[in-house]
Short mmCIF file of C-alpha atoms and ligand atoms in Angstrom, two decimals:
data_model
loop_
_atom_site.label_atom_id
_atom_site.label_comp_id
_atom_site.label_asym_id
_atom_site.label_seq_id
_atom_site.Cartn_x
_atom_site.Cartn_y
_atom_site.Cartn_z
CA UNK S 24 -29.11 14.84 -9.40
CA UNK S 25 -26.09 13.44 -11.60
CA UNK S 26 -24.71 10.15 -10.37
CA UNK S 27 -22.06 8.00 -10.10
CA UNK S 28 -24.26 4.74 -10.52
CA UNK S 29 -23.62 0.74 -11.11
CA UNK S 30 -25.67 -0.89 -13.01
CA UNK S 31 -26.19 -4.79 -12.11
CA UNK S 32 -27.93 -6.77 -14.68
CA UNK S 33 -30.48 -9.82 -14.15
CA UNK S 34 -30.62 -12.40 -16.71
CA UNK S 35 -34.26 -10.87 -18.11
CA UNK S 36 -31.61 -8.11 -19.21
CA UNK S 37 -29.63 -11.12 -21.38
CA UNK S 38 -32.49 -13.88 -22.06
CA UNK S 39 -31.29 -17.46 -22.51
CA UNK S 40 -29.22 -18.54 -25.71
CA UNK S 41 -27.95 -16.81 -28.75
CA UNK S 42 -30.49 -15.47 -30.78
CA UNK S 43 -32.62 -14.68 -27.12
CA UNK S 44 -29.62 -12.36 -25.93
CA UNK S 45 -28.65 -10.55 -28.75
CA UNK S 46 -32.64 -9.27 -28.83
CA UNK S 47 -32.46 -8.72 -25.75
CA UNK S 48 -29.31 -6.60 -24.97
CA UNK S 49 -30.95 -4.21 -27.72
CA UNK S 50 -33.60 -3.21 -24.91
CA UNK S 51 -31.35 -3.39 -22.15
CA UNK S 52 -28.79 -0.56 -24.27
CA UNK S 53 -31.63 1.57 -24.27
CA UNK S 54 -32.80 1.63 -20.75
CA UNK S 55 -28.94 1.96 -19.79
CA UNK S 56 -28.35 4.75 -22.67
CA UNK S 57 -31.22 6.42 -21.51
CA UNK S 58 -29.91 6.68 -18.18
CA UNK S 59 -26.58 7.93 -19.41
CA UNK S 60 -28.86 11.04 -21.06
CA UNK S 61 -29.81 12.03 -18.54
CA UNK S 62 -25.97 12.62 -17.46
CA UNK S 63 -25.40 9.98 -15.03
CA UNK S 64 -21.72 8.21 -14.87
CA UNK S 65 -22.70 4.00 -15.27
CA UNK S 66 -20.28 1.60 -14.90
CA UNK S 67 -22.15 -1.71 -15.88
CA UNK S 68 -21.88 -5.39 -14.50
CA UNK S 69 -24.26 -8.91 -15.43
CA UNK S 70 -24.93 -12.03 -14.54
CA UNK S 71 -24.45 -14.92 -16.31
CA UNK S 72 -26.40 -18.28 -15.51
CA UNK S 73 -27.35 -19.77 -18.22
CA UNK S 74 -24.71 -18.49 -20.60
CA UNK S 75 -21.68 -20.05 -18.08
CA UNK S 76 -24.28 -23.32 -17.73
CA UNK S 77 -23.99 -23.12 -21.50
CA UNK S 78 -20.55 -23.08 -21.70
CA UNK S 79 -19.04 -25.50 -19.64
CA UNK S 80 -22.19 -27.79 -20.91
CA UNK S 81 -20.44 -27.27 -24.56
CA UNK S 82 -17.18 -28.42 -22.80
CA UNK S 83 -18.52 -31.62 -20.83
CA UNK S 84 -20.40 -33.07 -24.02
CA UNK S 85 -17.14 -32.71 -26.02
CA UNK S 86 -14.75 -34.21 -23.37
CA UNK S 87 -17.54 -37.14 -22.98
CA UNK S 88 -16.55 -37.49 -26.79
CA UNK S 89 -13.30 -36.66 -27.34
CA UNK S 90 -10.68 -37.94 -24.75
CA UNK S 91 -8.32 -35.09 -25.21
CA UNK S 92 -11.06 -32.35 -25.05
CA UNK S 93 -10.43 -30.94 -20.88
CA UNK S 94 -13.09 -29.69 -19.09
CA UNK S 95 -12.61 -26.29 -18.77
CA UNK S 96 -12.14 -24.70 -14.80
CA UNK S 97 -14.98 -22.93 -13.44
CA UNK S 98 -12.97 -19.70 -13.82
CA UNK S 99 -11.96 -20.26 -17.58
CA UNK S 100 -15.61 -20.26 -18.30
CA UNK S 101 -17.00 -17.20 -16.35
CA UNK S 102 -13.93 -15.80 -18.43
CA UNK S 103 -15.16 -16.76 -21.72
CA UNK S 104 -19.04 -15.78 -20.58
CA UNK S 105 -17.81 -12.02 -19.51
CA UNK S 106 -16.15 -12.21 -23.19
CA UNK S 107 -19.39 -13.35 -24.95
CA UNK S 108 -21.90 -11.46 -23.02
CA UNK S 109 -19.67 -8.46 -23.18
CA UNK S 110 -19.31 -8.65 -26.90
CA UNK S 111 -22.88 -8.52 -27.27
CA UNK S 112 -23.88 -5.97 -24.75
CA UNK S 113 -21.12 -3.40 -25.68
CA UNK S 114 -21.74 -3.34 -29.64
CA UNK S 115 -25.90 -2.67 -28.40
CA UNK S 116 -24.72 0.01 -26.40
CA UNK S 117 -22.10 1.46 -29.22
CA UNK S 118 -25.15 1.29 -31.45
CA UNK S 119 -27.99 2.79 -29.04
CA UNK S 120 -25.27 5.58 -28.02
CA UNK S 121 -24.36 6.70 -31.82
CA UNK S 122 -28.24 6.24 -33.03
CA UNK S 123 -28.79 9.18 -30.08
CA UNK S 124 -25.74 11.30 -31.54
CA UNK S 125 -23.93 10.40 -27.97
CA UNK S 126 -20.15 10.50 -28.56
CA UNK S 127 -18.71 7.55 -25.66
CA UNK S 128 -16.59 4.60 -26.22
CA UNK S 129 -18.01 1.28 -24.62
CA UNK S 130 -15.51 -1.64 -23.47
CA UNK S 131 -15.90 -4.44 -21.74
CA UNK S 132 -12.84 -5.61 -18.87
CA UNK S 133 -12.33 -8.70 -18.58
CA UNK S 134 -12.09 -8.96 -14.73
CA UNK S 135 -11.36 -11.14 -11.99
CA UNK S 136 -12.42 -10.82 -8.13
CA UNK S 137 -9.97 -11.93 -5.73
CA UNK S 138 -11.66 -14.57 -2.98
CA UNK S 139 -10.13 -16.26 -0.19
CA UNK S 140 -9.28 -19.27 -0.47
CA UNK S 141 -10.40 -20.18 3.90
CA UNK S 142 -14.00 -18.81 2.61
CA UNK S 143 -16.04 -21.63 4.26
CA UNK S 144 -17.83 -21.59 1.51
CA UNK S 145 -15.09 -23.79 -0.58
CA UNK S 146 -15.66 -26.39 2.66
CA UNK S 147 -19.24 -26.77 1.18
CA UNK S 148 -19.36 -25.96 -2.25
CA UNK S 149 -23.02 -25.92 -3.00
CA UNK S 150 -23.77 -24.14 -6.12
CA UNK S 151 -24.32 -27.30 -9.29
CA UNK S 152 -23.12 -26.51 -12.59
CA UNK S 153 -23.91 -28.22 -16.00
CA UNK S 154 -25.21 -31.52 -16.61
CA UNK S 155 -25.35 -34.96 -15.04
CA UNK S 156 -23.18 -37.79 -14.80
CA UNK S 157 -23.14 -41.52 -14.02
CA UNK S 158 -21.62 -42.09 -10.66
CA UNK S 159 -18.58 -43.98 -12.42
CA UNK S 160 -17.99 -41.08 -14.48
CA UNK S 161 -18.24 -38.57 -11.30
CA UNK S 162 -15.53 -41.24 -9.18
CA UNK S 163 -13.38 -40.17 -12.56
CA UNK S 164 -14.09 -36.62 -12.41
CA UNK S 165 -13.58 -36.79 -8.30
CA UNK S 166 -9.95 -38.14 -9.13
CA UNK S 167 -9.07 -34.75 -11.42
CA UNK S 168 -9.99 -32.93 -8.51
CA UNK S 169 -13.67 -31.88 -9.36
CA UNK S 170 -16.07 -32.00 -6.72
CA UNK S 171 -19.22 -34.39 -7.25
CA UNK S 172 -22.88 -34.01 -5.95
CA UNK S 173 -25.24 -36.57 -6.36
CA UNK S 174 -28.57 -34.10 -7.47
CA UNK S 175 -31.86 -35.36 -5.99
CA UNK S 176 -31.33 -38.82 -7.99
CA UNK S 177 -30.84 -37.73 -10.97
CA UNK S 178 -27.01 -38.24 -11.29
CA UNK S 179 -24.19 -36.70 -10.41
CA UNK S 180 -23.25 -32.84 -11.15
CA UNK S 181 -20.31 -30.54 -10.89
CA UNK S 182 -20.84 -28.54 -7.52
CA UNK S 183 -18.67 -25.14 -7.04
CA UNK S 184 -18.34 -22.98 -4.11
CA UNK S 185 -19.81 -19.09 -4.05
CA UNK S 186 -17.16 -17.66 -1.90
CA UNK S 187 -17.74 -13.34 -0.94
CA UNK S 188 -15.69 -11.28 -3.28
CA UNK S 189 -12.46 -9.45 -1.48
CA UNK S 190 -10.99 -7.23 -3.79
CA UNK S 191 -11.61 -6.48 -7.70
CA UNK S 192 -8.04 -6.79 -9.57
CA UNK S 193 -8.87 -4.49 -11.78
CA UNK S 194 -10.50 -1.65 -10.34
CA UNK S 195 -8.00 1.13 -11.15
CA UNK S 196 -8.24 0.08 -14.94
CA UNK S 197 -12.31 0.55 -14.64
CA UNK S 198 -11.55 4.18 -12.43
CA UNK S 199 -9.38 5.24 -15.85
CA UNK S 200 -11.86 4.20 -17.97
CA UNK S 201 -15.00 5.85 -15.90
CA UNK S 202 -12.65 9.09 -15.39
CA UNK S 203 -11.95 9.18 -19.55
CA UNK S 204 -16.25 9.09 -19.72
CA UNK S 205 -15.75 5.97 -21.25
CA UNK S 206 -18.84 3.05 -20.81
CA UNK S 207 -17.18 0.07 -19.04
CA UNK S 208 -18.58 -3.38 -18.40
CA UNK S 209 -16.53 -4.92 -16.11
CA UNK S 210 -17.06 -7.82 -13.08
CA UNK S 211 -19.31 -9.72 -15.57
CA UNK S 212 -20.97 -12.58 -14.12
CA UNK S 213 -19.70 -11.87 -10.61
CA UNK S 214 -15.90 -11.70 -11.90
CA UNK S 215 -13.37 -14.53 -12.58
CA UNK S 216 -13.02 -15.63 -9.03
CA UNK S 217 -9.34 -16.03 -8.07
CA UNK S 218 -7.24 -16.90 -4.99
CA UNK S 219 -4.11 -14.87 -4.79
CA UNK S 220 -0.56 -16.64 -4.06
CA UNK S 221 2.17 -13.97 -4.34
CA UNK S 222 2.24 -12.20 -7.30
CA UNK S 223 0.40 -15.06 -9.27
CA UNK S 224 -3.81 -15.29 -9.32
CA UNK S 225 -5.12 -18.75 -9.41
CA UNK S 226 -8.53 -19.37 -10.71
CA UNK S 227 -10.53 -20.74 -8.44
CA UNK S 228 -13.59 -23.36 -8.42
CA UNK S 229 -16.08 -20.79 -7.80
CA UNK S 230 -18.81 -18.53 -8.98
CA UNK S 231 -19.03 -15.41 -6.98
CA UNK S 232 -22.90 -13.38 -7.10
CA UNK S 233 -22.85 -10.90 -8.77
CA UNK S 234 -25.25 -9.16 -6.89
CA UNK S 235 -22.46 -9.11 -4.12
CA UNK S 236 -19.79 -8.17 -6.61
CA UNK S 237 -21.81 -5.62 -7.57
CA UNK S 238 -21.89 -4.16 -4.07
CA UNK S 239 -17.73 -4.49 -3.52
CA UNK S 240 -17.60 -2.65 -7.27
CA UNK S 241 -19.99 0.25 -6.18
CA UNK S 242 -18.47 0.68 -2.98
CA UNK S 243 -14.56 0.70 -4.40
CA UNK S 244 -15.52 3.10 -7.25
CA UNK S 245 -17.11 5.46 -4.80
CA UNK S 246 -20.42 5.04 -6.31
CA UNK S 247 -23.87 7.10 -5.30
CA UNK S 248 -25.88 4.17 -6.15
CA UNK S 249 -26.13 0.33 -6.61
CA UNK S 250 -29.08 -0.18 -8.90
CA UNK S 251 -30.10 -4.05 -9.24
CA UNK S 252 -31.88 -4.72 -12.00
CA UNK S 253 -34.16 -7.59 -11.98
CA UNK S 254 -37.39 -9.23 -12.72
CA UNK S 255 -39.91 -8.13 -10.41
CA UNK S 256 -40.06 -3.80 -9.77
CA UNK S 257 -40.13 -4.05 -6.30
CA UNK S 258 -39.22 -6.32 -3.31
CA UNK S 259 -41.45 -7.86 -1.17
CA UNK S 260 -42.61 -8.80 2.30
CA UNK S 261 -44.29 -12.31 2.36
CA UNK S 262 -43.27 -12.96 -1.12
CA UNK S 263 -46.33 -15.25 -3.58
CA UNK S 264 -48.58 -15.34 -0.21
CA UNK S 265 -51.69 -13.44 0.44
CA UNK S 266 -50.49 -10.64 2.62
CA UNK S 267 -47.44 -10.38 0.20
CA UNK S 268 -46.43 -6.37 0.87
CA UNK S 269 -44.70 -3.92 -1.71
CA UNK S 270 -41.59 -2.00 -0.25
CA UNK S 271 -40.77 1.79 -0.99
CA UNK S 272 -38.38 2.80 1.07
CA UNK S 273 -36.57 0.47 3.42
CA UNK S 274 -33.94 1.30 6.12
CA UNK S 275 -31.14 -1.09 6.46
CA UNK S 276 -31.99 -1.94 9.84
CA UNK S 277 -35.26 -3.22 8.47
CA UNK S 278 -34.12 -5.26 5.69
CA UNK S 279 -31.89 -7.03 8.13
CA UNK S 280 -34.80 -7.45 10.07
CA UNK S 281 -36.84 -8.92 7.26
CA UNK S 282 -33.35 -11.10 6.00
CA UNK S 283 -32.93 -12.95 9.36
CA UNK S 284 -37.26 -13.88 9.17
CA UNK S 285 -36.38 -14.96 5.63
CA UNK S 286 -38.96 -12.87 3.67
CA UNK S 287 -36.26 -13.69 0.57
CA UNK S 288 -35.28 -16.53 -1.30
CA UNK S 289 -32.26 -17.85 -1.05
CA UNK S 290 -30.12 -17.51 -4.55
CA UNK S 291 -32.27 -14.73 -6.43
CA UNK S 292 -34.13 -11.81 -3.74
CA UNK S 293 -32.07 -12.67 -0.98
CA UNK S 294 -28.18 -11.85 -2.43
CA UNK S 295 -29.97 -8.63 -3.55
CA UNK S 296 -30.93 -7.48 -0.56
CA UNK S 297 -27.79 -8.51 0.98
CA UNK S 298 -25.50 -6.53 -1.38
CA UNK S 299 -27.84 -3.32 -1.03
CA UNK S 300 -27.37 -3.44 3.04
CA UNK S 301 -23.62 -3.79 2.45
CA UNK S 302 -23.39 -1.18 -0.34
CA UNK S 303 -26.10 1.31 1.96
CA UNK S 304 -24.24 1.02 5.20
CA UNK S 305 -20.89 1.17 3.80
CA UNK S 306 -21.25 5.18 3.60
CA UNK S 307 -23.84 7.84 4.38
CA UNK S 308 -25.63 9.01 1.90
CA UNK S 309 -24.60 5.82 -0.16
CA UNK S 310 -28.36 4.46 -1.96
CA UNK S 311 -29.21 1.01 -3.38
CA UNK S 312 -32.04 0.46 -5.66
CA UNK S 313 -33.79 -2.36 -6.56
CA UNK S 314 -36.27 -2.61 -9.89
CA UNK S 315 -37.05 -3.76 -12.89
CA UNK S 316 -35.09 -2.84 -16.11
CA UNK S 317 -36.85 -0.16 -18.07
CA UNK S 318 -38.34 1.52 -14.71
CA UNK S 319 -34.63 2.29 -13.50
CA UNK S 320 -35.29 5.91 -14.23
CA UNK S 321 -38.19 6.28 -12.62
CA UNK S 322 -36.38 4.53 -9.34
CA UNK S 323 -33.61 6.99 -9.61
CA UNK S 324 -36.24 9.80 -9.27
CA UNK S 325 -37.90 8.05 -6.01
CA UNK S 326 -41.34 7.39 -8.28
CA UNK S 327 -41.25 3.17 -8.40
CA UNK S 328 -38.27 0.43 -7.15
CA UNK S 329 -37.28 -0.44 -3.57
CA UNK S 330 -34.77 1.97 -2.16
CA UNK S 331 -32.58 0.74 0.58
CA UNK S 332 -30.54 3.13 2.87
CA UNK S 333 -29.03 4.53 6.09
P1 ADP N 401 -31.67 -12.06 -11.55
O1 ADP N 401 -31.40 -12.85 -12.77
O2 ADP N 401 -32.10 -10.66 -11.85
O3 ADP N 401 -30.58 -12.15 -10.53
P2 ADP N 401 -33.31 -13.81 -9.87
O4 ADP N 401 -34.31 -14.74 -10.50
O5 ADP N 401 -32.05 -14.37 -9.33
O6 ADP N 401 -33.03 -12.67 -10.96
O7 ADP N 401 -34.02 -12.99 -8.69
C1 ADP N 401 -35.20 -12.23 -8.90
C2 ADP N 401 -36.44 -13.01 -8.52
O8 ADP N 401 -36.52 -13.18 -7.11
C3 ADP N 401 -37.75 -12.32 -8.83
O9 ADP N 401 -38.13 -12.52 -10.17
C4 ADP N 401 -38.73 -12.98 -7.85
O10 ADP N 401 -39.45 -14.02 -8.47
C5 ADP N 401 -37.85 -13.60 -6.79
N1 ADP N 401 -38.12 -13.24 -5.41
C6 ADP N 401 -37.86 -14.06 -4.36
N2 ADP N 401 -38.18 -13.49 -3.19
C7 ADP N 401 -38.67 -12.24 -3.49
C8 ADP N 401 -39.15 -11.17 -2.69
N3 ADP N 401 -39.19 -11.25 -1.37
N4 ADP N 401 -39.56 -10.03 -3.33
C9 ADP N 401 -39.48 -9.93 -4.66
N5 ADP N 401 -39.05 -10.94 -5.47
C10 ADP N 401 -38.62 -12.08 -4.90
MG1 MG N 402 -29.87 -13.99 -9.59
#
């Protein structure tokens, strides 16, 4: 009953802002410790929305200010969000693990996620990011090479592409570190997203899911199971409407059924889903679970969540 599990964060697990995320990654280090007591292997990733909105936000208002401020590249800041959201979440997890006598060290890998640069998705990037600007400011920004998107007439916003992840650069580095027993937090926020050209890794205008990175991790580590923890304990049929419907168990046959008639929205259920079909039909045997964060336990064991498999 011991697994090799990764653990996929929502942004309940991190709240929004400062003083928000370092209460929150206090309750998050317990549901993961308590996971890790009962002697399964986790290798944890996150998301990172509002902390990489945050960010490059930070960024924008000083360069608006201060001519020789740059904006920062998408990649730059999903770097410095896995380096802020790893800070916190691996000193709550040093903490939890010591106050419960549990002798592991916790890291956190910076990592990036190689994409391809013919994804269509950088023909259309569609994702906005950070605030709005005037449309002379935007014909400016256009001219550095940042893509523009005038946002349901309210201005003009940054728009970046969310291209599938390929490979994970550093996925011997978190094998070491899982093989040592040691806690790693690694493809934070989806990754770094970068484009490879020889031996040299160019960051890329992109933010990859990290519900899908997730999937690429669990499957290249050889994981058991993809948990996805998230807001809601279980996914639904007929999401918010009256014959709304609770899933158990669902076969990946079904869920591709119930993707293609849309029963999930597009940007938070749906990438789920998605990256618990391709982790479950990558292997036999191979489980995804979807639930909220302190009932992960209790999904492992079959009792609550949304299990998706063969
Ligand atoms: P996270 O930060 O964990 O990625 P998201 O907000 O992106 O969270 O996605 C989770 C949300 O998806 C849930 O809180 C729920 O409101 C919404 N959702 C959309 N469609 C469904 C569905 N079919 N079943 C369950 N939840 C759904
Ligand atoms: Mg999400």
């Amino acid at each position: 009953m011991k697994k090799k599990i990764v653990l996929a964060l929502g942004g309940n697990a991190l709240g929004e802002g400062l003083a928000e995320q370092m209460q929150a990654v206090k309750t998050t280090a317990r549901a993961i410790v308590d996971l890790i007591e009962h002697g399964h292997q986790v290798v944890v990733t996150h998301g990172n929305g509002p902390q990489v909105g945050m960010i490059n936000q930070a960024f924008e208002a000083a360069a608006k200010t201060e001519a020789h401020t740059p904006l920062l590249p998408m990649s730059v800041c999903v770097a410095l969000s896995q380096g802020y959201i790893g800070y916190d979440l691996q000193n709550a997890l040093r903490e939890e693990l010591l106050d419960r006598h549990i002798d592991k060290p916790v890291a956190t890998l910076i990592t990036q996620v190689i994409v391809d640069g013919n994804d269509p998705a950088f023909k259309n990037p569609t994702k906005p990011i950070g605030s709005f600007f005037s449309a002379a400011e935007a014909r400016l920004l256009v001219q550095n090479g940042y893509n523009m998107k005038e946002d349901a007439g309210r201005g003009y916003r940054r728009v970046v592409a969310s291209p599938q992840p390929v490979d994970i650069v550093e996925k011997e580095t978190v094998r070491a570190m899982m093989a040592a027993g040691q806690v790693v937090i690694t493809v934070g926020g989806g990754g770094i997203p970068v484009i490879r050209e020889g031996h040299h890794l160019k960051g890329a205008s992109a933010v990859i899911d990290k519900d899908w990175a997730s999937a690429k991790l669990a499957e290249m580590i050889d994981a058991d199971m993809l948990i996805i923890l998230t807001a809601v304990e279980k996914v639904a049929i007929n999401f918010g409407k009256p014959n709304q419907q609770w899933l158990e168990k669902l076969s990946v046959a079904d869920a591709q059924r119930f993707i293609a008639e849309e029963h999930f929205a597009k940007g938070s259920m749906l990438p789920k889903v998605e990256a618990a079909v391709v982790f479950a039909e990558s292997k036999p045997g191979r489980q995804a679970l979807i639930t909220v964060l302190n009932k992960a336990q209790l999904g492992i064991e079959g009792k609550t969540g949304t299990v998706i498999s063969l």
